[in-house]
Amino acid sequence: MQTQKDEIRRLLLLVARDEFLKNGVKRTSMKTIADKSGVAVGNIYNYYKGKDDLLKAVLAPLFKVCRDYRAMNLDVTYTTLDLFRYEVYYEIMRQQVASFVKPYRKELRLLIFETAGTSLEGCFSQWLEGFFQDGQRYIARMKQLHPSITADVSPHFVRILCELWSGLIKTIVVNEEISEDGLNKIISNYVRFGIGGWKSLMGVE
C-alpha cells in the first residue's frame, strides 16, 4: 500500500514538473496535473497541499544543491592559498559550478522567472543576498587564516560579483541554444576570472 502511495506521489511530482517547465506555474492548473497523472483532483491533496507545495517539491533538489554549493564555498578546499597556485583547484571549482548550473538549467529558469505569486517569489534574490554574506565571510576567514593578504575589499564590489554570478545563471538558463561546448566555455571563463580576480584583490603572492 505504501509503495503505491509513493508511486502516486512520484507520478504527481513528475507531471507537475513537466507542466511547470513547459507552461509555467501560473498557467498550470491542478486539474491539468490531475488529468495528466490520472489522479483525481481531490486525491492530489492527500499527497500535496496544493500547487505551491508541488512547486517546492519540484525545486527541492535544486535547493539542496544550492545549500551544498554555499557550504563548499567556505570549506577548507577554498580557504587555502594553494587555490591560487595549483591548477587542480581550478578544476575543482569548475566542476562545482558546472554541477550546480548544468543539471538544473530548467529548474533555475523556473525559480527565477516563474515563481511570482508563490511562496518562492523573491527566492533567487534571497540567494544572492546569501552569496553576498558568504563573500563577506570568505574575506574575513581568509584574512584570519592568512594575515598577510589584503582584506580591504569593498562590500559594494562583492555585491557586483554576486550580480555577475546572477548574470551568468540567467544567461545560461535563458539561452537554451547555448551548446554544451559553449556552456563549458562560459563556466571556464567565469572560474578563471574569479580565481585571478580574488588573487589580485587579496594580494596573494
PDB file of C-alpha atoms in Angstrom, residues 55-155:
ATOM      1  CA  LEU A  55       6.394  23.610  -6.796  1.00  0.00           C
ATOM      2  CA  LYS A  56       8.529  23.408  -3.662  1.00  0.00           C
ATOM      3  CA  ALA A  57       8.827  19.645  -4.113  1.00  0.00           C
ATOM      4  CA  VAL A  58       9.843  20.077  -7.764  1.00  0.00           C
ATOM      5  CA  LEU A  59      12.557  22.557  -6.777  1.00  0.00           C
ATOM      6  CA  ALA A  60      13.717  20.704  -3.650  1.00  0.00           C
ATOM      7  CA  PRO A  61      16.717  19.062  -5.407  1.00  0.00           C
ATOM      8  CA  LEU A  62      17.856  22.474  -6.649  1.00  0.00           C
ATOM      9  CA  PHE A  63      17.626  23.913  -3.144  1.00  0.00           C
ATOM     10  CA  LYS A  64      19.731  21.070  -1.777  1.00  0.00           C
ATOM     11  CA  VAL A  65      22.386  21.616  -4.440  1.00  0.00           C
ATOM     12  CA  CYS A  66      22.416  25.331  -3.610  1.00  0.00           C
ATOM     13  CA  ARG A  67      22.932  24.613   0.093  1.00  0.00           C
ATOM     14  CA  ASP A  68      25.778  22.222  -0.722  1.00  0.00           C
ATOM     15  CA  TYR A  69      27.287  24.786  -3.110  1.00  0.00           C
ATOM     16  CA  ARG A  70      27.281  27.513  -0.478  1.00  0.00           C
ATOM     17  CA  ALA A  71      28.765  25.201   2.157  1.00  0.00           C
ATOM     18  CA  MET A  72      31.564  24.271  -0.231  1.00  0.00           C
ATOM     19  CA  ASN A  73      32.469  27.927  -0.753  1.00  0.00           C
ATOM     20  CA  LEU A  74      33.581  28.221   2.881  1.00  0.00           C
ATOM     21  CA  ASP A  75      35.117  24.760   3.030  1.00  0.00           C
ATOM     22  CA  VAL A  76      38.834  24.264   3.709  1.00  0.00           C
ATOM     23  CA  THR A  77      39.218  23.496  -0.020  1.00  0.00           C
ATOM     24  CA  TYR A  78      38.787  27.174  -0.863  1.00  0.00           C
ATOM     25  CA  THR A  79      40.406  28.792   2.163  1.00  0.00           C
ATOM     26  CA  THR A  80      43.937  27.732   1.293  1.00  0.00           C
ATOM     27  CA  LEU A  81      46.272  29.970  -0.697  1.00  0.00           C
ATOM     28  CA  ASP A  82      47.063  26.923  -2.811  1.00  0.00           C
ATOM     29  CA  LEU A  83      43.767  27.709  -4.520  1.00  0.00           C
ATOM     30  CA  PHE A  84      45.564  30.449  -6.429  1.00  0.00           C
ATOM     31  CA  ARG A  85      48.676  28.421  -7.214  1.00  0.00           C
ATOM     32  CA  TYR A  86      47.693  24.978  -8.433  1.00  0.00           C
ATOM     33  CA  GLU A  87      45.619  24.004 -11.447  1.00  0.00           C
ATOM     34  CA  VAL A  88      43.823  21.228  -9.562  1.00  0.00           C
ATOM     35  CA  TYR A  89      41.821  23.856  -7.668  1.00  0.00           C
ATOM     36  CA  TYR A  90      40.611  25.425 -10.885  1.00  0.00           C
ATOM     37  CA  GLU A  91      39.251  22.043 -11.933  1.00  0.00           C
ATOM     38  CA  ILE A  92      37.577  21.508  -8.536  1.00  0.00           C
ATOM     39  CA  MET A  93      35.874  24.885  -8.794  1.00  0.00           C
ATOM     40  CA  ARG A  94      34.912  24.400 -12.431  1.00  0.00           C
ATOM     41  CA  GLN A  95      33.259  21.097 -11.615  1.00  0.00           C
ATOM     42  CA  GLN A  96      31.482  22.673  -8.636  1.00  0.00           C
ATOM     43  CA  VAL A  97      29.963  25.459 -10.746  1.00  0.00           C
ATOM     44  CA  ALA A  98      29.071  23.033 -13.540  1.00  0.00           C
ATOM     45  CA  SER A  99      27.355  20.624 -11.125  1.00  0.00           C
ATOM     46  CA  PHE A 100      25.170  23.463  -9.872  1.00  0.00           C
ATOM     47  CA  VAL A 101      24.273  25.122 -13.167  1.00  0.00           C
ATOM     48  CA  LYS A 102      24.269  22.445 -15.875  1.00  0.00           C
ATOM     49  CA  PRO A 103      21.903  19.765 -14.493  1.00  0.00           C
ATOM     50  CA  TYR A 104      19.437  22.352 -13.155  1.00  0.00           C
ATOM     51  CA  ARG A 105      19.089  24.831 -16.010  1.00  0.00           C
ATOM     52  CA  LYS A 106      15.330  24.240 -16.296  1.00  0.00           C
ATOM     53  CA  GLU A 107      14.734  24.371 -12.554  1.00  0.00           C
ATOM     54  CA  LEU A 108      16.750  27.580 -12.264  1.00  0.00           C
ATOM     55  CA  ARG A 109      14.687  29.140 -15.025  1.00  0.00           C
ATOM     56  CA  LEU A 110      11.539  28.072 -13.204  1.00  0.00           C
ATOM     57  CA  LEU A 111      12.747  29.571  -9.931  1.00  0.00           C
ATOM     58  CA  ILE A 112      13.893  32.872 -11.428  1.00  0.00           C
ATOM     59  CA  PHE A 113      11.093  33.576 -13.873  1.00  0.00           C
ATOM     60  CA  GLU A 114       8.033  31.542 -12.865  1.00  0.00           C
ATOM     61  CA  THR A 115       7.590  31.916  -9.101  1.00  0.00           C
ATOM     62  CA  ALA A 116       5.733  35.253  -8.950  1.00  0.00           C
ATOM     63  CA  GLY A 117       2.723  34.931  -6.676  1.00  0.00           C
ATOM     64  CA  THR A 118       4.060  31.789  -4.971  1.00  0.00           C
ATOM     65  CA  SER A 119       5.808  31.298  -1.640  1.00  0.00           C
ATOM     66  CA  LEU A 120       9.092  31.152  -3.566  1.00  0.00           C
ATOM     67  CA  GLU A 121       8.725  34.607  -5.112  1.00  0.00           C
ATOM     68  CA  GLY A 122      11.928  36.561  -4.487  1.00  0.00           C
ATOM     69  CA  CYS A 123      13.815  33.417  -3.508  1.00  0.00           C
ATOM     70  CA  PHE A 124      16.535  33.957  -6.106  1.00  0.00           C
ATOM     71  CA  SER A 125      17.156  37.464  -4.751  1.00  0.00           C
ATOM     72  CA  GLN A 126      17.447  35.946  -1.288  1.00  0.00           C
ATOM     73  CA  TRP A 127      20.000  33.537  -2.675  1.00  0.00           C
ATOM     74  CA  LEU A 128      22.054  36.451  -3.988  1.00  0.00           C
ATOM     75  CA  GLU A 129      21.926  38.073  -0.563  1.00  0.00           C
ATOM     76  CA  GLY A 130      23.153  34.786   0.901  1.00  0.00           C
ATOM     77  CA  PHE A 131      26.004  34.668  -1.594  1.00  0.00           C
ATOM     78  CA  PHE A 132      26.894  38.240  -0.640  1.00  0.00           C
ATOM     79  CA  GLN A 133      27.064  37.295   3.037  1.00  0.00           C
ATOM     80  CA  ASP A 134      29.158  34.258   2.082  1.00  0.00           C
ATOM     81  CA  GLY A 135      31.563  36.542   0.224  1.00  0.00           C
ATOM     82  CA  GLN A 136      31.961  38.764   3.267  1.00  0.00           C
ATOM     83  CA  ARG A 137      32.569  35.749   5.490  1.00  0.00           C
ATOM     84  CA  TYR A 138      35.048  34.345   2.981  1.00  0.00           C
ATOM     85  CA  ILE A 139      37.149  37.512   3.008  1.00  0.00           C
ATOM     86  CA  ALA A 140      37.143  37.615   6.824  1.00  0.00           C
ATOM     87  CA  ARG A 141      38.024  33.924   7.072  1.00  0.00           C
ATOM     88  CA  MET A 142      40.882  34.252   4.587  1.00  0.00           C
ATOM     89  CA  LYS A 143      42.303  37.231   6.499  1.00  0.00           C
ATOM     90  CA  GLN A 144      42.077  35.264   9.731  1.00  0.00           C
ATOM     91  CA  LEU A 145      43.907  32.286   8.237  1.00  0.00           C
ATOM     92  CA  HIS A 146      46.375  34.300   6.160  1.00  0.00           C
ATOM     93  CA  PRO A 147      47.132  37.640   7.881  1.00  0.00           C
ATOM     94  CA  SER A 148      49.488  38.731   5.094  1.00  0.00           C
ATOM     95  CA  ILE A 149      46.728  39.086   2.499  1.00  0.00           C
ATOM     96  CA  THR A 150      44.645  42.203   1.861  1.00  0.00           C
ATOM     97  CA  ALA A 151      41.060  42.181   3.105  1.00  0.00           C
ATOM     98  CA  ASP A 152      40.164  45.725   2.088  1.00  0.00           C
ATOM     99  CA  VAL A 153      37.536  44.712  -0.470  1.00  0.00           C
ATOM    100  CA  SER A 154      34.544  46.985  -0.913  1.00  0.00           C
ATOM    101  CA  PRO A 155      31.266  45.287   0.088  1.00  0.00           C
TER     102      PRO A 155
END
